[in-house]
Amino acid sequence: MGDRMRCFRKRSTLPFLAVLVSFLLFLSLYLDDGYVLEAEKRDPGATLLPPAASDRYVHPFRDLTNFSGTINVTYRYLAGIPLPRRKYLTIGLSSVKRKRGNYLLETIKSIFDQSSYEELKEIVVVVHLADFDLVWCENLVQEITRKFPHHIIAGRLLVIQAPEQYYPSLEGLKRNYNDPEDRVRFRSKQNVDYAFLLNFCTNLSHFYIMLEDDVRCSRNFLTALKKVITSREGSYWVMLEFSKLGYIGKLYHSKDLPRLAHFLLMFYQEMPCDWLLIHFRGLLAQRDVIRFKPSLFQHMGYYSSYKGAENKLKDDDFEEDSIDIPDNPPASLYTNINVFENYDATKAYSSVDEYFWGKPPSTGDFFLIVFNRPTKVSRIKIVTGTEDRQTDVLHHGALEVGQRSVGTKQGRQCLSYVTLGEFRGGNIEVNNVNQKIGFDIECVRIVVTASQKEWLIIRTISLWTAQLRIGT
């Protein structure tokens, strides 16, 4: 995983690529996304053999500008077969042989161990063994079958392979970032590995989350995911992120997987997968990162799958017990506090590590959140100030919730409000909100109750919507 963790820093890209991507991807919006998926079923213990010459794949990349074309991949089923009923979530992993260490079995174990019985009914784990060493694949399948037989029988675990004959050439690839030839080959093949995995998973569930093969999961991560997804019903999103590392914990609608698979195949040699995912998200009109904290998945591998190099990166937002993840519902934000530079109101409500910063507020000034639709809220927590600016807190303020929103010249506002409490030490936390009020909330408002000389930082606004049980 040597170059998977590049998502923290700003990306550079080639102008011609952006133009080409835009043209081809938006062309695809008007074309059919149908796929023909064929499967060569086999018993878990059977010997891995290459397909007969008559079954070999005719290279698909010559037709990639035709998005109505199919990706005809004859997958090998190495363990398990899909069940006819669509699940709620597919968890996709792609794995290759590492020179040092192997974490795949620990990752699979963590997925199952950290899920309740009810959650297990709603997931399917698909492992793509993307290494061309068939002996290694055979041995690993035997280990997986021995350790997880009941999950395979229950249809919760599938192990597949897209044979080598289906891959494009991995020789003479572009070296856009002056990377060594072997690194370019590694990351280009990785793009194809994931494309074939996404293509396979298209019809297995309603949602798909991408993990890597060296990940530890938080407890009841599916319940947290489902709660976030439910809170965002009616709003547009392409990718939700539940880890800030690489492409761990990236969630998609399954209906978007075919287009994403085509996208990775088209540009497999241009840049690493995590960079391509960012471009894909932007081209489908999700401009901003939508990331939730605490993170639900943690990188646990010590050695990279690229040359066995050391990789000690960790997600410092990960929590083992993070079922209580805030799921701020989609909303518009307004304030009449004088904003400093680009520290605008949205940054207090977003999941990125930024904040709202305003000049000294006066009595009656407000910071307003208006939900896209009425919402049941169970908990609200607001933190002002930062460690290095501890005086820039809200010294005197109240937290209110409102209903009956209407449009005004200043934006949407609610007609009536109920006060939930006063800020103490710059912070406020209110639990059991939905039990204290008799209506679904449309507005959350912070009101300044006394002028202050200090500036105001609103560091985080965390909202928890009323929780749903898995299967409801």
Short mmCIF file of C-alpha atoms in Angstrom, two decimals:
data_model
loop_
_atom_site.label_atom_id
_atom_site.label_comp_id
_atom_site.label_asym_id
_atom_site.label_seq_id
_atom_site.Cartn_x
_atom_site.Cartn_y
_atom_site.Cartn_z
CA MET A 1 0.00 0.00 0.00
CA GLY A 2 3.00 2.22 -0.57
CA ASP A 3 1.25 4.96 -2.51
CA ARG A 4 -2.31 4.52 -1.27
CA MET A 5 -2.05 7.16 1.45
CA ARG A 6 -1.77 10.24 -0.72
CA CYS A 7 -5.19 11.64 -0.05
CA PHE A 8 -4.04 14.16 2.59
CA ARG A 9 -2.05 16.41 0.33
CA LYS A 10 -3.20 18.51 -2.58
CA ARG A 11 -3.24 16.70 -5.88
CA SER A 12 -1.81 17.92 -9.09
CA THR A 13 -3.16 16.62 -12.35
CA LEU A 14 -2.74 17.14 -16.05
CA PRO A 15 -5.07 19.68 -17.70
CA PHE A 16 -5.66 17.50 -20.72
CA LEU A 17 -6.76 14.64 -18.45
CA ALA A 18 -9.37 16.80 -16.74
CA VAL A 19 -10.87 17.81 -20.08
CA LEU A 20 -10.86 14.24 -21.38
CA VAL A 21 -12.35 12.84 -18.17
CA SER A 22 -15.11 15.45 -18.18
CA PHE A 23 -16.10 14.71 -21.77
CA LEU A 24 -16.12 10.94 -21.42
CA LEU A 25 -17.78 10.78 -18.02
CA PHE A 26 -20.58 13.18 -18.81
CA LEU A 27 -21.15 11.37 -22.08
CA SER A 28 -21.79 8.30 -19.98
CA LEU A 29 -24.66 10.00 -18.14
CA TYR A 30 -26.77 9.59 -21.27
CA LEU A 31 -25.86 6.03 -22.01
CA ASP A 32 -26.93 2.74 -20.58
CA ASP A 33 -24.93 1.35 -17.65
CA GLY A 34 -25.88 -2.28 -18.30
CA TYR A 35 -23.28 -4.94 -17.61
CA VAL A 36 -23.02 -8.59 -18.46
CA LEU A 37 -21.38 -10.46 -15.62
CA GLU A 38 -20.53 -14.07 -16.18
CA ALA A 39 -19.27 -16.41 -13.50
CA GLU A 40 -17.35 -19.64 -13.66
CA LYS A 41 -18.46 -21.41 -10.50
CA ARG A 42 -16.15 -23.78 -8.74
CA ASP A 43 -15.76 -25.56 -5.42
CA PRO A 44 -13.49 -23.89 -2.86
CA GLY A 45 -11.13 -26.81 -2.87
CA ALA A 46 -10.84 -27.22 -6.63
CA THR A 47 -7.52 -26.57 -8.37
CA LEU A 48 -7.05 -23.14 -9.95
CA LEU A 49 -6.61 -23.46 -13.69
CA PRO A 50 -6.42 -20.80 -16.41
CA PRO A 51 -9.47 -20.63 -18.71
CA ALA A 52 -9.43 -22.47 -21.98
CA ALA A 53 -8.20 -20.56 -25.02
CA SER A 54 -11.78 -20.19 -26.31
CA ASP A 55 -12.73 -18.42 -23.04
CA ARG A 56 -9.93 -15.89 -23.08
CA TYR A 57 -10.95 -12.33 -22.88
CA VAL A 58 -10.85 -10.05 -25.89
CA HIS A 59 -9.25 -6.86 -24.57
CA PRO A 60 -12.11 -4.49 -23.51
CA PHE A 61 -10.23 -1.21 -23.51
CA ARG A 62 -10.65 -0.52 -27.22
CA ASP A 63 -14.39 0.04 -26.56
CA LEU A 64 -14.21 2.11 -23.40
CA THR A 65 -15.51 5.26 -25.08
CA ASN A 66 -18.76 3.35 -25.63
CA PHE A 67 -20.27 3.38 -22.16
CA SER A 68 -23.21 1.24 -23.26
CA GLY A 69 -20.77 -1.61 -23.86
CA THR A 70 -20.43 -4.39 -21.32
CA ILE A 71 -17.45 -5.55 -19.32
CA ASN A 72 -17.51 -9.25 -20.02
CA VAL A 73 -15.44 -10.78 -17.24
CA THR A 74 -15.59 -14.49 -16.54
CA TYR A 75 -14.89 -14.44 -12.81
CA ARG A 76 -13.65 -17.51 -11.00
CA TYR A 77 -15.61 -18.27 -7.81
CA LEU A 78 -12.96 -19.53 -5.40
CA ALA A 79 -15.21 -19.73 -2.32
CA GLY A 80 -18.91 -19.12 -1.81
CA ILE A 81 -21.63 -18.00 -4.20
CA PRO A 82 -23.88 -14.92 -4.03
CA LEU A 83 -27.37 -15.24 -2.60
CA PRO A 84 -30.37 -14.08 -4.67
CA ARG A 85 -31.50 -11.48 -2.11
CA ARG A 86 -29.74 -8.11 -2.30
CA LYS A 87 -28.06 -7.16 0.95
CA TYR A 88 -27.78 -3.68 2.45
CA LEU A 89 -23.99 -3.38 2.15
CA THR A 90 -21.20 -5.01 0.18
CA ILE A 91 -17.69 -4.75 1.63
CA GLY A 92 -15.07 -5.04 -1.09
CA LEU A 93 -11.43 -6.07 -0.55
CA SER A 94 -8.72 -6.64 -3.12
CA SER A 95 -5.61 -8.52 -2.04
CA VAL A 96 -2.26 -9.49 -3.54
CA LYS A 97 0.69 -11.45 -2.22
CA ARG A 98 2.94 -9.34 0.01
CA LYS A 99 6.67 -9.73 0.41
CA ARG A 100 6.34 -9.16 4.15
CA GLY A 101 3.27 -9.83 6.25
CA ASN A 102 -0.29 -10.70 5.27
CA TYR A 103 -3.25 -9.13 7.03
CA LEU A 104 -6.21 -10.34 4.95
CA LEU A 105 -7.42 -12.98 7.40
CA GLU A 106 -7.26 -10.49 10.28
CA THR A 107 -9.25 -7.98 8.24
CA ILE A 108 -11.99 -10.50 7.43
CA LYS A 109 -12.09 -11.57 11.07
CA SER A 110 -12.43 -7.97 12.23
CA ILE A 111 -15.36 -7.36 9.86
CA PHE A 112 -17.30 -10.34 11.24
CA ASP A 113 -16.25 -10.02 14.88
CA GLN A 114 -17.22 -6.35 15.08
CA SER A 115 -20.71 -7.00 13.65
CA SER A 116 -23.78 -8.11 15.57
CA TYR A 117 -25.94 -11.02 14.50
CA GLU A 118 -28.51 -8.61 13.02
CA GLU A 119 -25.80 -6.69 11.16
CA LEU A 120 -24.33 -9.86 9.69
CA LYS A 121 -27.65 -10.50 7.94
CA GLU A 122 -27.22 -7.26 5.99
CA ILE A 123 -23.64 -7.57 4.69
CA VAL A 124 -21.69 -9.52 2.11
CA VAL A 125 -17.89 -9.46 1.98
CA VAL A 126 -16.26 -9.91 -1.43
CA VAL A 127 -12.54 -10.64 -1.57
CA HIS A 128 -10.82 -10.31 -4.94
CA LEU A 129 -7.58 -12.29 -4.94
CA ALA A 130 -5.81 -10.22 -7.56
CA ASP A 131 -2.47 -12.00 -7.65
CA PHE A 132 -1.44 -14.07 -10.65
CA ASP A 133 0.38 -16.62 -8.46
CA LEU A 134 -2.23 -19.38 -8.55
CA VAL A 135 -0.46 -21.49 -5.91
CA TRP A 136 -0.59 -18.57 -3.47
CA CYS A 137 -4.26 -18.04 -4.28
CA GLU A 138 -5.06 -21.71 -3.78
CA ASN A 139 -3.32 -21.82 -0.39
CA LEU A 140 -5.02 -18.63 0.77
CA VAL A 141 -8.45 -19.89 -0.31
CA GLN A 142 -7.90 -23.02 1.74
CA GLU A 143 -7.05 -20.88 4.80
CA ILE A 144 -10.10 -18.68 4.30
CA THR A 145 -12.35 -21.71 3.85
CA ARG A 146 -10.98 -23.33 7.00
CA LYS A 147 -11.33 -20.19 9.16
CA PHE A 148 -14.69 -18.87 7.93
CA PRO A 149 -16.76 -21.87 6.74
CA HIS A 150 -20.08 -20.77 8.28
CA HIS A 151 -19.82 -17.29 6.73
CA ILE A 152 -19.15 -18.86 3.32
CA ILE A 153 -22.09 -21.24 3.68
CA ALA A 154 -24.34 -18.35 4.78
CA GLY A 155 -23.43 -16.37 1.65
CA ARG A 156 -21.71 -13.62 3.66
CA LEU A 157 -18.24 -14.24 2.25
CA LEU A 158 -17.26 -14.65 -1.40
CA VAL A 159 -13.76 -15.06 -2.80
CA ILE A 160 -13.33 -14.34 -6.51
CA GLN A 161 -10.65 -13.80 -9.12
CA ALA A 162 -10.52 -12.07 -12.48
CA PRO A 163 -7.98 -14.09 -14.50
CA GLU A 164 -4.81 -12.52 -15.86
CA GLN A 165 -6.09 -12.79 -19.44
CA TYR A 166 -8.58 -10.02 -18.71
CA TYR A 167 -5.96 -7.44 -17.76
CA PRO A 168 -4.59 -4.76 -20.08
CA SER A 169 -0.89 -4.51 -20.78
CA LEU A 170 1.18 -3.48 -17.76
CA GLU A 171 4.27 -2.72 -19.83
CA GLY A 172 5.33 0.62 -21.28
CA LEU A 173 2.98 2.56 -18.98
CA LYS A 174 2.95 6.34 -18.60
CA ARG A 175 5.19 7.77 -15.89
CA ASN A 176 3.19 10.91 -15.15
CA TYR A 177 4.75 11.58 -11.75
CA ASN A 178 8.25 10.38 -12.50
CA ASP A 179 7.65 7.28 -10.39
CA PRO A 180 9.83 4.22 -10.95
CA GLU A 181 8.52 1.86 -13.60
CA ASP A 182 7.71 -0.89 -11.10
CA ARG A 183 5.69 1.51 -8.92
CA VAL A 184 3.72 2.67 -11.95
CA ARG A 185 3.04 -0.96 -12.84
CA PHE A 186 1.93 -1.72 -9.26
CA ARG A 187 -0.49 1.18 -8.98
CA SER A 188 -1.85 0.70 -12.52
CA LYS A 189 -2.62 -2.96 -11.87
CA GLN A 190 -4.20 -1.95 -8.58
CA ASN A 191 -6.63 0.31 -10.46
CA VAL A 192 -7.66 -2.60 -12.66
CA ASP A 193 -7.94 -4.91 -9.63
CA TYR A 194 -10.44 -2.54 -8.05
CA ALA A 195 -12.31 -1.96 -11.31
CA PHE A 196 -12.96 -5.68 -11.70
CA LEU A 197 -14.01 -5.92 -8.04
CA LEU A 198 -16.46 -3.01 -8.39
CA ASN A 199 -17.85 -4.51 -11.58
CA PHE A 200 -18.54 -7.81 -9.83
CA CYS A 201 -20.24 -6.17 -6.83
CA THR A 202 -22.72 -4.05 -8.78
CA ASN A 203 -25.89 -6.01 -8.04
CA LEU A 204 -25.13 -7.56 -4.66
CA SER A 205 -26.45 -4.80 -2.39
CA HIS A 206 -27.78 -1.25 -2.17
CA PHE A 207 -24.49 0.26 -0.98
CA TYR A 208 -20.82 -0.59 -1.35
CA ILE A 209 -17.85 0.30 0.85
CA MET A 210 -14.24 0.00 -0.23
CA LEU A 211 -11.71 -1.32 2.27
CA GLU A 212 -8.14 -2.47 1.98
CA ASP A 213 -6.82 -5.87 3.04
CA ASP A 214 -5.09 -4.58 6.20
CA VAL A 215 -7.88 -2.85 8.11
CA ARG A 216 -9.41 -3.04 11.58
CA CYS A 217 -13.08 -2.13 12.00
CA SER A 218 -14.86 -0.33 14.81
CA ARG A 219 -17.61 -2.13 16.70
CA ASN A 220 -21.04 -2.09 15.02
CA PHE A 221 -19.71 -0.07 12.09
CA LEU A 222 -22.71 -1.06 9.95
CA THR A 223 -25.17 0.51 12.40
CA ALA A 224 -23.15 3.75 12.28
CA LEU A 225 -23.05 3.65 8.46
CA LYS A 226 -26.77 3.02 8.17
CA LYS A 227 -27.56 5.86 10.52
CA VAL A 228 -25.50 8.28 8.43
CA ILE A 229 -27.04 7.06 5.17
CA THR A 230 -30.55 7.41 6.56
CA SER A 231 -29.89 10.94 7.78
CA ARG A 232 -28.82 11.96 4.27
CA GLU A 233 -31.87 10.63 2.43
CA GLY A 234 -33.11 13.20 -0.03
CA SER A 235 -29.67 14.83 -0.42
CA TYR A 236 -27.23 14.20 -3.25
CA TRP A 237 -23.92 12.49 -2.61
CA VAL A 238 -21.51 10.31 -4.55
CA MET A 239 -18.96 9.27 -1.91
CA LEU A 240 -19.14 9.34 1.88
CA GLU A 241 -15.87 8.84 3.74
CA PHE A 242 -15.42 7.01 7.03
CA SER A 243 -11.62 7.14 7.15
CA LYS A 244 -9.16 9.78 6.03
CA LEU A 245 -6.57 7.27 4.84
CA GLY A 246 -6.15 6.29 1.20
CA TYR A 247 -9.30 4.66 -0.09
CA ILE A 248 -10.21 2.94 3.15
CA GLY A 249 -13.85 3.41 4.16
CA LYS A 250 -15.16 5.04 0.97
CA LEU A 251 -18.91 4.44 0.58
CA TYR A 252 -20.87 4.47 -2.71
CA HIS A 253 -24.34 3.76 -4.02
CA SER A 254 -24.11 0.41 -5.78
CA LYS A 255 -25.79 1.93 -8.84
CA ASP A 256 -22.65 4.06 -9.34
CA LEU A 257 -20.25 1.10 -9.36
CA PRO A 258 -20.43 0.32 -13.10
CA ARG A 259 -19.51 3.87 -14.05
CA LEU A 260 -16.73 3.94 -11.44
CA ALA A 261 -15.37 0.63 -12.76
CA HIS A 262 -15.29 2.03 -16.31
CA PHE A 263 -13.61 5.18 -15.00
CA LEU A 264 -10.79 3.25 -13.28
CA LEU A 265 -10.27 1.11 -16.36
CA MET A 266 -10.05 4.11 -18.70
CA PHE A 267 -7.43 5.91 -16.64
CA TYR A 268 -5.74 2.97 -14.94
CA GLN A 269 -2.24 4.14 -15.88
CA GLU A 270 -2.72 7.87 -15.25
CA MET A 271 -2.55 8.12 -11.44
CA PRO A 272 -3.13 6.18 -8.18
CA CYS A 273 -6.59 4.92 -7.35
CA ASP A 274 -7.26 7.31 -4.46
CA TRP A 275 -6.56 10.29 -6.74
CA LEU A 276 -8.92 8.91 -9.39
CA LEU A 277 -11.67 8.52 -6.79
CA ILE A 278 -11.43 12.23 -6.01
CA HIS A 279 -11.76 13.14 -9.68
CA PHE A 280 -14.72 10.77 -10.06
CA ARG A 281 -16.51 12.36 -7.12
CA GLY A 282 -15.95 15.85 -8.48
CA LEU A 283 -17.05 15.01 -11.99
CA LEU A 284 -20.32 13.70 -10.63
CA ALA A 285 -20.87 17.08 -8.97
CA GLN A 286 -19.94 16.34 -5.36
CA ARG A 287 -17.48 19.15 -4.88
CA ASP A 288 -16.72 18.80 -1.18
CA VAL A 289 -15.42 15.94 0.91
CA ILE A 290 -18.16 14.45 3.12
CA ARG A 291 -16.25 12.73 5.89
CA PHE A 292 -17.52 11.55 9.26
CA LYS A 293 -15.69 11.31 12.55
CA PRO A 294 -14.74 9.31 14.46
CA SER A 295 -13.39 7.08 11.71
CA LEU A 296 -14.86 3.60 11.51
CA PHE A 297 -11.81 1.88 9.99
CA GLN A 298 -8.13 1.84 10.89
CA HIS A 299 -5.08 0.86 8.87
CA MET A 300 -3.31 -1.92 10.77
CA GLY A 301 -0.71 -3.13 8.25
CA TYR A 302 2.93 -2.48 9.07
CA TYR A 303 4.33 -3.47 5.69
CA SER A 304 3.11 -2.16 2.34
CA SER A 305 1.92 -4.46 -0.43
CA TYR A 306 4.38 -2.55 -2.65
CA LYS A 307 7.83 -4.12 -2.12
CA GLY A 308 7.12 -4.77 1.56
CA ALA A 309 8.13 -1.23 2.52
CA GLU A 310 7.25 0.02 5.99
CA ASN A 311 3.93 1.84 6.24
CA LYS A 312 3.09 3.07 9.73
CA LEU A 313 0.31 5.53 8.84
CA LYS A 314 -2.62 5.53 11.26
CA ASP A 315 -5.93 7.38 11.32
CA ASP A 316 -5.90 9.39 14.54
CA ASP A 317 -9.68 9.90 14.24
CA PHE A 318 -10.36 6.16 14.60
CA GLU A 319 -12.24 4.89 17.64
CA GLU A 320 -12.82 1.24 18.43
CA ASP A 321 -16.30 2.00 19.77
CA SER A 322 -17.58 4.66 17.39
CA ILE A 323 -21.21 3.64 16.97
CA ASP A 324 -22.05 7.05 18.41
CA ILE A 325 -20.84 8.85 15.30
CA PRO A 326 -22.50 12.24 14.69
CA ASP A 327 -24.36 12.33 11.39
CA ASN A 328 -25.02 16.03 10.75
CA PRO A 329 -28.00 16.00 8.36
CA PRO A 330 -27.83 18.07 5.14
CA ALA A 331 -28.52 21.73 5.88
CA SER A 332 -28.00 25.35 4.88
CA LEU A 333 -26.07 27.67 7.20
CA TYR A 334 -26.50 31.39 7.87
CA THR A 335 -24.89 33.88 10.25
CA ASN A 336 -24.85 37.65 10.70
CA ILE A 337 -21.52 37.51 12.54
CA ASN A 338 -18.73 39.19 10.57
CA VAL A 339 -16.74 36.30 9.08
CA PHE A 340 -12.93 36.47 9.10
CA GLU A 341 -11.34 35.69 5.72
CA ASN A 342 -12.49 32.25 4.49
CA TYR A 343 -13.42 30.74 7.87
CA ASP A 344 -17.06 30.60 6.79
CA ALA A 345 -20.06 29.08 8.56
CA THR A 346 -20.03 25.77 6.68
CA LYS A 347 -16.66 24.84 8.19
CA ALA A 348 -18.10 24.48 11.69
CA TYR A 349 -20.67 21.99 10.39
CA SER A 350 -18.41 20.03 8.03
CA SER A 351 -16.36 16.94 8.78
CA VAL A 352 -13.02 18.45 7.76
CA ASP A 353 -10.55 19.81 10.31
CA GLU A 354 -11.54 23.46 9.92
CA TYR A 355 -13.76 25.87 11.84
CA PHE A 356 -15.87 29.03 11.71
CA TRP A 357 -14.07 32.17 12.85
CA GLY A 358 -15.87 35.46 13.26
CA LYS A 359 -15.09 38.93 14.59
CA PRO A 360 -16.45 39.92 18.04
CA PRO A 361 -20.19 39.18 18.09
CA SER A 362 -22.85 41.43 19.65
CA THR A 363 -26.01 40.70 21.60
CA GLY A 364 -28.61 39.16 19.30
CA ASP A 365 -26.16 37.89 16.69
CA PHE A 366 -26.87 34.35 15.52
CA PHE A 367 -25.48 31.27 13.83
CA LEU A 368 -28.29 29.32 12.13
CA ILE A 369 -28.55 25.79 10.73
CA VAL A 370 -31.64 25.04 8.60
CA PHE A 371 -32.16 21.37 7.73
CA ASN A 372 -33.21 20.35 4.23
CA ARG A 373 -36.19 18.59 5.84
CA PRO A 374 -37.63 18.19 9.35
CA THR A 375 -35.45 15.85 11.38
CA LYS A 376 -35.61 13.97 14.68
CA VAL A 377 -32.47 14.93 16.62
CA SER A 378 -31.43 13.02 19.72
CA ARG A 379 -28.27 14.90 20.74
CA ILE A 380 -26.51 18.20 20.04
CA LYS A 381 -22.93 19.08 20.98
CA ILE A 382 -21.23 22.38 20.14
CA VAL A 383 -17.61 23.28 20.95
CA THR A 384 -16.17 26.78 20.57
CA GLY A 385 -12.56 27.98 20.75
CA THR A 386 -9.40 25.98 20.04
CA GLU A 387 -6.44 24.88 22.13
CA ASP A 388 -4.28 27.72 20.82
CA ARG A 389 -7.10 30.32 20.96
CA GLN A 390 -8.87 29.50 24.19
CA THR A 391 -10.35 32.99 24.61
CA ASP A 392 -12.16 32.90 21.24
CA VAL A 393 -15.13 31.07 22.75
CA LEU A 394 -18.78 32.00 23.05
CA HIS A 395 -18.86 33.56 26.52
CA HIS A 396 -22.62 34.12 26.66
CA GLY A 397 -24.99 32.26 24.37
CA ALA A 398 -28.04 30.03 24.08
CA LEU A 399 -28.91 27.02 21.98
CA GLU A 400 -32.35 26.97 20.37
CA VAL A 401 -34.25 24.60 18.06
CA GLY A 402 -37.07 25.69 15.78
CA GLN A 403 -39.86 24.60 13.48
CA ARG A 404 -41.97 25.95 10.59
CA SER A 405 -39.16 27.25 8.38
CA VAL A 406 -39.97 29.89 5.76
CA GLY A 407 -38.01 31.71 3.10
CA THR A 408 -36.92 35.30 3.74
CA LYS A 409 -34.64 37.81 2.03
CA GLN A 410 -31.89 36.75 4.45
CA GLY A 411 -32.43 33.03 3.73
CA ARG A 412 -34.62 30.42 5.38
CA GLN A 413 -35.59 30.88 9.02
CA CYS A 414 -37.93 29.23 11.50
CA LEU A 415 -41.00 30.99 12.87
CA SER A 416 -40.80 29.62 16.41
CA TYR A 417 -37.98 28.43 18.67
CA VAL A 418 -37.51 26.57 21.94
CA THR A 419 -34.41 27.16 24.10
CA LEU A 420 -32.53 23.99 25.02
CA GLY A 421 -29.86 25.50 27.25
CA GLU A 422 -27.07 28.02 27.84
CA PHE A 423 -23.40 27.72 26.87
CA ARG A 424 -21.02 27.00 29.74
CA GLY A 425 -17.29 27.55 29.27
CA GLY A 426 -17.90 28.04 25.56
CA ASN A 427 -19.53 24.63 25.06
CA ILE A 428 -22.93 22.99 25.25
CA GLU A 429 -24.21 19.43 25.01
CA VAL A 430 -27.87 18.43 25.18
CA ASN A 431 -29.02 14.79 25.20
CA ASN A 432 -32.48 13.28 24.60
CA VAL A 433 -33.48 16.30 22.53
CA ASN A 434 -36.31 14.47 20.76
CA GLN A 435 -37.80 13.56 24.15
CA LYS A 436 -37.70 17.17 25.39
CA ILE A 437 -39.53 18.75 22.48
CA GLY A 438 -42.72 17.78 20.70
CA PHE A 439 -41.76 18.41 17.06
CA ASP A 440 -39.29 17.43 14.36
CA ILE A 441 -36.53 20.04 14.20
CA GLU A 442 -36.06 22.28 11.18
CA CYS A 443 -33.62 24.82 12.64
CA VAL A 444 -30.79 24.81 15.17
CA ARG A 445 -29.73 28.30 16.26
CA ILE A 446 -26.89 29.65 18.38
CA VAL A 447 -27.83 33.06 19.79
CA VAL A 448 -25.31 35.49 21.34
CA THR A 449 -26.88 36.76 24.60
CA ALA A 450 -24.19 39.32 25.50
CA SER A 451 -21.63 41.22 23.44
CA GLN A 452 -17.98 40.22 23.79
CA LYS A 453 -14.63 41.77 22.85
CA GLU A 454 -13.07 38.47 21.86
CA TRP A 455 -13.45 36.90 18.43
CA LEU A 456 -15.52 33.71 18.12
CA ILE A 457 -14.42 30.32 16.88
CA ILE A 458 -17.11 27.64 16.48
CA ARG A 459 -14.93 24.56 16.21
CA THR A 460 -17.45 21.76 15.83
CA ILE A 461 -21.21 21.36 15.62
CA SER A 462 -22.15 17.71 16.10
CA LEU A 463 -25.70 16.44 15.70
CA TRP A 464 -27.04 12.94 16.20
CA THR A 465 -30.30 12.00 14.54
CA ALA A 466 -32.66 9.51 16.17
CA GLN A 467 -31.09 6.08 15.73
CA LEU A 468 -32.55 3.30 13.60
CA ARG A 469 -32.14 -0.41 14.13
CA ILE A 470 -30.54 -2.50 11.42
CA GLY A 471 -33.18 -4.17 9.29
CA THR A 472 -35.82 -1.46 9.80
#
